[in-house]
């Protein structure tokens, strides 16, 4: 949470990004101004009634303005609420657009559930400032009008009230600061609680399997407790505001009483004059309380929106920017002296240079954490190297449009996210235009997913929501493989794609993939020697460096890691 801009520049840059329905707010504002004016009329008629002017015209006037006032009081909030919901809708749209356009590496840094919380919870505070501008302006108008009437009615007594100004200023500063701090904490606690529950409930089975219920009970209590405390502080803050208003009102009454008695004693005011002054004074204090609420909302809303502001300020990935992909005879994947680390963390790849031959199947092997998956992500341009160059098929990845680059690759991981929707939706996810049914079924066949899909009552139209629990992880993996194959990628990246499948099944799929990709490039990570043995080319990594590359014989001659792989396979 780093957005520490001044409140004005914070909101200027925040709202600059949205299209605000100003006309709706103007209607609400206009009715607010009329509401203030009508309120004055109600007071005027009330004063006349109190003075005993019980004529029909006075009573009728009082009734008319009171009803008009009530009607405006009903309509104004409705219009305002409609406009507010439109603003929230647009902030959510902006957030979703922004999140989708964040660079790939940002997804590694951000907690997904914290982003969920920002989109669902924090944005609800986005309207308080806009509505505050208008209702504040209306209140200010009412406040100034009421002050003017006070001054016209009795300028010496009104002058006494100037004494209260320093107290009012102090009240605004303190309440504003407190509200900002409390709301920032409140939304951070809400974020923490949402993150905790979305993480722990989606991993619920794992928590139970690890017998972690008791420990997680305490962690959950702590997350709930911090939200509870933040809400208590918030409730405390609301009451502080009520108290501040009452004390301020009391102060003005005391000042008015002292000042009034002095004027009465000096013969400069009639004794009854204090009653009428007090009626107008009530209006002034009412508007003052409204202005304070508006200010409190502005500061509180800044506190709640700090995280949303940070996200909206994040740099987007310009997926179209860069060179177009050019086809060339040379389809090799080349790393030239690449150094890379995730963010400012330690370096993972050190002076890594290799040429992975295009049109062949290459296995990347190495110990856990040696940087294999990192290489796969760099090939596809998900991250950019700190130094050095990566070329794929004659295209320099850092200078190529990310969108075009991603389209050239199929990527299957050990655990692939599937979306809610049907099996068909998932296989076709990412394909453009209409895909013939046979093509989809062919891809499913190549991934050996066809037989189990056909056995489901709704076949390809089975929703994953309903079948999700019934599908094994191997079946889900086959859907993911079908999804990668249907796109007919020039380069297929398999990052332990067979880990959740039994060896025989995976080898059949693997052979199918190789047949389908014949002439194209496959790069895969595997720990299984039987799969590695069928690769055309090997790349061996050790602690983020290239240990060896070449054919099996070439690599065996120089790579200790590869020799150990073979020995352990023979032993087992
Ligand atoms: N998003 C990330 N942010 C920070 N560090 C990361 C990130 N992803 C991986 N790393 C670190 O980079 C190093 C290499 O990870 P990588 O996943 O590339 O290794 P690997 O060889 O594929 O390992 P394995 O065989 O276990 O899958 C590890 O030390 C890992 O902790």
Short mmCIF file of C-alpha atoms in Angstrom, two decimals, residues 75-284:
data_model
loop_
_atom_site.label_atom_id
_atom_site.label_comp_id
_atom_site.label_asym_id
_atom_site.label_seq_id
_atom_site.Cartn_x
_atom_site.Cartn_y
_atom_site.Cartn_z
CA UNK A 75 -35.94 11.55 -4.66
CA UNK A 76 -32.50 13.05 -4.14
CA UNK A 77 -30.95 9.96 -2.45
CA UNK A 78 -32.52 7.66 -5.06
CA UNK A 79 -30.90 9.48 -8.00
CA UNK A 80 -27.64 9.70 -6.11
CA UNK A 81 -27.62 5.99 -5.28
CA UNK A 82 -28.25 5.12 -8.93
CA UNK A 83 -25.28 7.27 -9.96
CA UNK A 84 -23.16 5.71 -7.19
CA UNK A 85 -23.88 2.19 -8.38
CA UNK A 86 -22.90 3.23 -11.92
CA UNK A 87 -19.56 4.51 -10.62
CA UNK A 88 -18.90 1.29 -8.69
CA UNK A 89 -19.74 -0.69 -11.83
CA UNK A 90 -17.22 1.34 -13.83
CA UNK A 91 -14.47 1.04 -11.23
CA UNK A 92 -15.00 -2.72 -11.25
CA UNK A 93 -14.83 -2.76 -15.05
CA UNK A 94 -11.61 -0.72 -14.91
CA UNK A 95 -10.13 -3.02 -12.28
CA UNK A 96 -10.97 -6.13 -14.27
CA UNK A 97 -9.53 -4.60 -17.43
CA UNK A 98 -6.41 -3.54 -15.58
CA UNK A 99 -5.90 -6.93 -13.94
CA UNK A 100 -6.28 -8.72 -17.28
CA UNK A 101 -3.67 -6.41 -18.83
CA UNK A 102 -1.10 -6.66 -16.07
CA UNK A 103 2.21 -8.10 -17.19
CA UNK A 104 2.58 -11.81 -16.59
CA UNK A 105 5.19 -11.31 -13.85
CA UNK A 106 2.70 -9.25 -11.84
CA UNK A 107 0.56 -12.38 -11.41
CA UNK A 108 3.48 -13.99 -9.64
CA UNK A 109 3.78 -11.05 -7.25
CA UNK A 110 0.12 -10.43 -6.42
CA UNK A 111 -1.95 -12.68 -4.21
CA UNK A 112 -4.98 -13.60 -6.37
CA UNK A 113 -7.35 -13.47 -3.41
CA UNK A 114 -6.12 -10.02 -2.48
CA UNK A 115 -7.03 -8.86 -5.99
CA UNK A 116 -10.44 -10.49 -5.50
CA UNK A 117 -10.91 -8.48 -2.34
CA UNK A 118 -9.93 -5.23 -4.04
CA UNK A 119 -12.45 -5.80 -6.87
CA UNK A 120 -15.29 -6.99 -4.67
CA UNK A 121 -14.93 -4.98 -1.46
CA UNK A 122 -12.67 -1.95 -1.68
CA UNK A 123 -14.28 -0.43 -4.79
CA UNK A 124 -17.58 0.08 -2.97
CA UNK A 125 -16.04 3.19 -1.40
CA UNK A 126 -15.34 4.81 -4.77
CA UNK A 127 -18.48 6.93 -4.83
CA UNK A 128 -18.25 8.72 -1.55
CA UNK A 129 -16.07 11.48 -2.89
CA UNK A 130 -18.15 12.30 -5.97
CA UNK A 131 -21.40 12.31 -4.09
CA UNK A 132 -19.47 14.17 -1.38
CA UNK A 133 -18.49 16.91 -3.87
CA UNK A 134 -22.13 17.53 -4.71
CA UNK A 135 -23.74 17.02 -1.36
CA UNK A 136 -20.84 19.00 0.15
CA UNK A 137 -21.47 21.82 -2.32
CA UNK A 138 -25.19 21.73 -1.50
CA UNK A 139 -24.42 21.71 2.22
CA UNK A 140 -21.92 24.52 1.77
CA UNK A 141 -24.53 26.51 -0.09
CA UNK A 142 -27.04 25.90 2.68
CA UNK A 143 -24.40 26.70 5.28
CA UNK A 144 -23.45 30.01 3.66
CA UNK A 145 -27.12 30.96 3.17
CA UNK A 146 -27.93 30.19 6.80
CA UNK A 147 -24.84 32.13 7.98
CA UNK A 148 -25.90 35.12 5.84
CA UNK A 149 -29.39 35.07 7.32
CA UNK A 150 -27.87 34.86 10.79
CA UNK A 151 -25.66 37.82 9.98
CA UNK A 152 -28.53 39.86 8.51
CA UNK A 153 -30.73 39.02 11.45
CA UNK A 154 -28.23 39.96 14.11
CA UNK A 155 -24.70 40.79 12.99
CA UNK A 156 -23.18 41.41 16.47
CA UNK A 157 -24.44 38.05 17.75
CA UNK A 158 -23.31 36.31 14.52
CA UNK A 159 -19.85 37.87 15.00
CA UNK A 160 -19.56 36.09 18.37
CA UNK A 161 -19.83 32.80 16.51
CA UNK A 162 -16.62 33.54 14.62
CA UNK A 163 -14.94 32.47 17.86
CA UNK A 164 -15.97 28.88 17.03
CA UNK A 165 -14.10 28.79 13.70
CA UNK A 166 -10.72 27.52 15.06
CA UNK A 167 -12.58 24.71 16.85
CA UNK A 168 -14.36 23.78 13.61
CA UNK A 169 -11.07 23.69 11.67
CA UNK A 170 -9.41 21.51 14.32
CA UNK A 171 -12.43 19.22 14.24
CA UNK A 172 -12.12 18.75 10.47
CA UNK A 173 -8.38 18.03 10.58
CA UNK A 174 -8.58 15.51 13.44
CA UNK A 175 -11.69 13.71 12.21
CA UNK A 176 -10.27 13.53 8.66
CA UNK A 177 -6.97 12.01 9.75
CA UNK A 178 -8.61 9.53 12.10
CA UNK A 179 -11.08 8.46 9.46
CA UNK A 180 -8.36 7.91 6.84
CA UNK A 181 -6.31 5.75 9.20
CA UNK A 182 -9.26 3.73 10.42
CA UNK A 183 -10.68 3.06 6.96
CA UNK A 184 -7.26 2.05 5.64
CA UNK A 185 -6.94 -0.44 8.49
CA UNK A 186 -10.50 -1.60 8.07
CA UNK A 187 -10.07 -2.47 4.42
CA UNK A 188 -6.64 -4.01 4.99
CA UNK A 189 -8.27 -6.27 7.62
CA UNK A 190 -11.10 -7.12 5.24
CA UNK A 191 -8.54 -7.93 2.59
CA UNK A 192 -6.60 -10.13 5.01
CA UNK A 193 -9.76 -11.98 6.02
CA UNK A 194 -10.93 -12.54 2.42
CA UNK A 195 -7.46 -13.72 1.42
CA UNK A 196 -7.30 -16.09 4.36
CA UNK A 197 -10.68 -17.69 3.70
CA UNK A 198 -10.38 -17.98 -0.07
CA UNK A 199 -6.96 -19.59 0.33
CA UNK A 200 -7.92 -21.94 3.15
CA UNK A 201 -11.34 -22.93 1.88
CA UNK A 202 -10.01 -23.83 -1.56
CA UNK A 203 -7.32 -25.90 0.16
CA UNK A 204 -9.83 -27.30 2.67
CA UNK A 205 -9.15 -30.94 1.85
CA UNK A 206 -5.43 -30.42 2.24
CA UNK A 207 -5.89 -28.74 5.62
CA UNK A 208 -7.83 -31.76 6.84
CA UNK A 209 -5.43 -34.26 5.29
CA UNK A 210 -2.54 -32.58 7.07
CA UNK A 211 -4.54 -32.57 10.34
CA UNK A 212 -4.09 -28.81 10.57
CA UNK A 213 -7.62 -27.99 11.77
CA UNK A 214 -6.54 -26.80 15.22
CA UNK A 215 -3.72 -24.61 13.94
CA UNK A 216 -5.84 -23.16 11.16
CA UNK A 217 -8.66 -22.56 13.65
CA UNK A 218 -6.37 -20.13 15.48
CA UNK A 219 -5.19 -18.47 12.24
CA UNK A 220 -8.81 -18.05 11.09
CA UNK A 221 -9.78 -16.60 14.48
CA UNK A 222 -6.90 -14.12 14.15
CA UNK A 223 -8.05 -13.02 10.68
CA UNK A 224 -11.65 -12.63 11.91
CA UNK A 225 -10.43 -10.85 15.03
CA UNK A 226 -8.46 -8.25 13.12
CA UNK A 227 -11.52 -7.48 11.01
CA UNK A 228 -13.63 -7.31 14.18
CA UNK A 229 -11.21 -4.84 15.78
CA UNK A 230 -11.14 -2.72 12.64
CA UNK A 231 -14.96 -2.61 12.64
CA UNK A 232 -15.02 -1.65 16.31
CA UNK A 233 -12.60 1.21 15.60
CA UNK A 234 -14.84 2.24 12.76
CA UNK A 235 -17.94 2.21 14.96
CA UNK A 236 -15.94 4.20 17.52
CA UNK A 237 -15.04 6.70 14.81
CA UNK A 238 -18.68 7.12 13.83
CA UNK A 239 -19.60 7.87 17.41
CA UNK A 240 -16.66 10.26 17.70
CA UNK A 241 -18.18 12.18 14.86
CA UNK A 242 -21.60 12.27 16.53
CA UNK A 243 -19.93 13.41 19.76
CA UNK A 244 -17.90 16.06 17.92
CA UNK A 245 -21.05 17.41 16.33
CA UNK A 246 -22.89 17.55 19.65
CA UNK A 247 -19.95 19.25 21.38
CA UNK A 248 -19.67 21.75 18.56
CA UNK A 249 -23.38 22.42 18.72
CA UNK A 250 -23.10 22.86 22.49
CA UNK A 251 -20.19 25.26 22.04
CA UNK A 252 -22.15 27.41 19.59
CA UNK A 253 -25.14 27.41 21.95
CA UNK A 254 -22.93 28.55 24.86
CA UNK A 255 -21.28 31.24 22.72
CA UNK A 256 -24.72 32.33 21.51
CA UNK A 257 -26.11 32.41 25.08
CA UNK A 258 -23.13 34.39 26.46
CA UNK A 259 -23.05 36.76 23.48
CA UNK A 260 -26.86 37.07 23.44
CA UNK A 261 -27.12 37.91 27.15
CA UNK A 262 -24.46 40.57 26.79
CA UNK A 263 -26.37 42.14 23.89
CA UNK A 264 -29.69 41.90 25.75
CA UNK A 265 -28.13 43.49 28.88
CA UNK A 266 -26.68 46.24 26.73
CA UNK A 267 -30.15 46.81 25.26
CA UNK A 268 -28.97 45.93 21.75
CA UNK A 269 -31.32 42.98 21.33
CA UNK A 270 -34.77 42.00 22.50
CA UNK A 271 -34.97 38.98 24.84
CA UNK A 272 -37.19 37.08 22.37
CA UNK A 273 -34.65 37.63 19.59
CA UNK A 274 -32.50 34.81 20.93
CA UNK A 275 -35.20 32.24 20.04
CA UNK A 276 -35.31 33.24 16.40
CA UNK A 277 -31.55 33.40 16.21
CA UNK A 278 -31.40 29.91 17.70
CA UNK A 279 -33.79 28.55 15.03
CA UNK A 280 -31.43 29.74 12.25
CA UNK A 281 -28.45 28.62 14.29
CA UNK A 282 -29.81 25.05 14.26
CA UNK A 283 -29.75 25.18 10.45
CA UNK A 284 -26.14 26.38 10.44
#
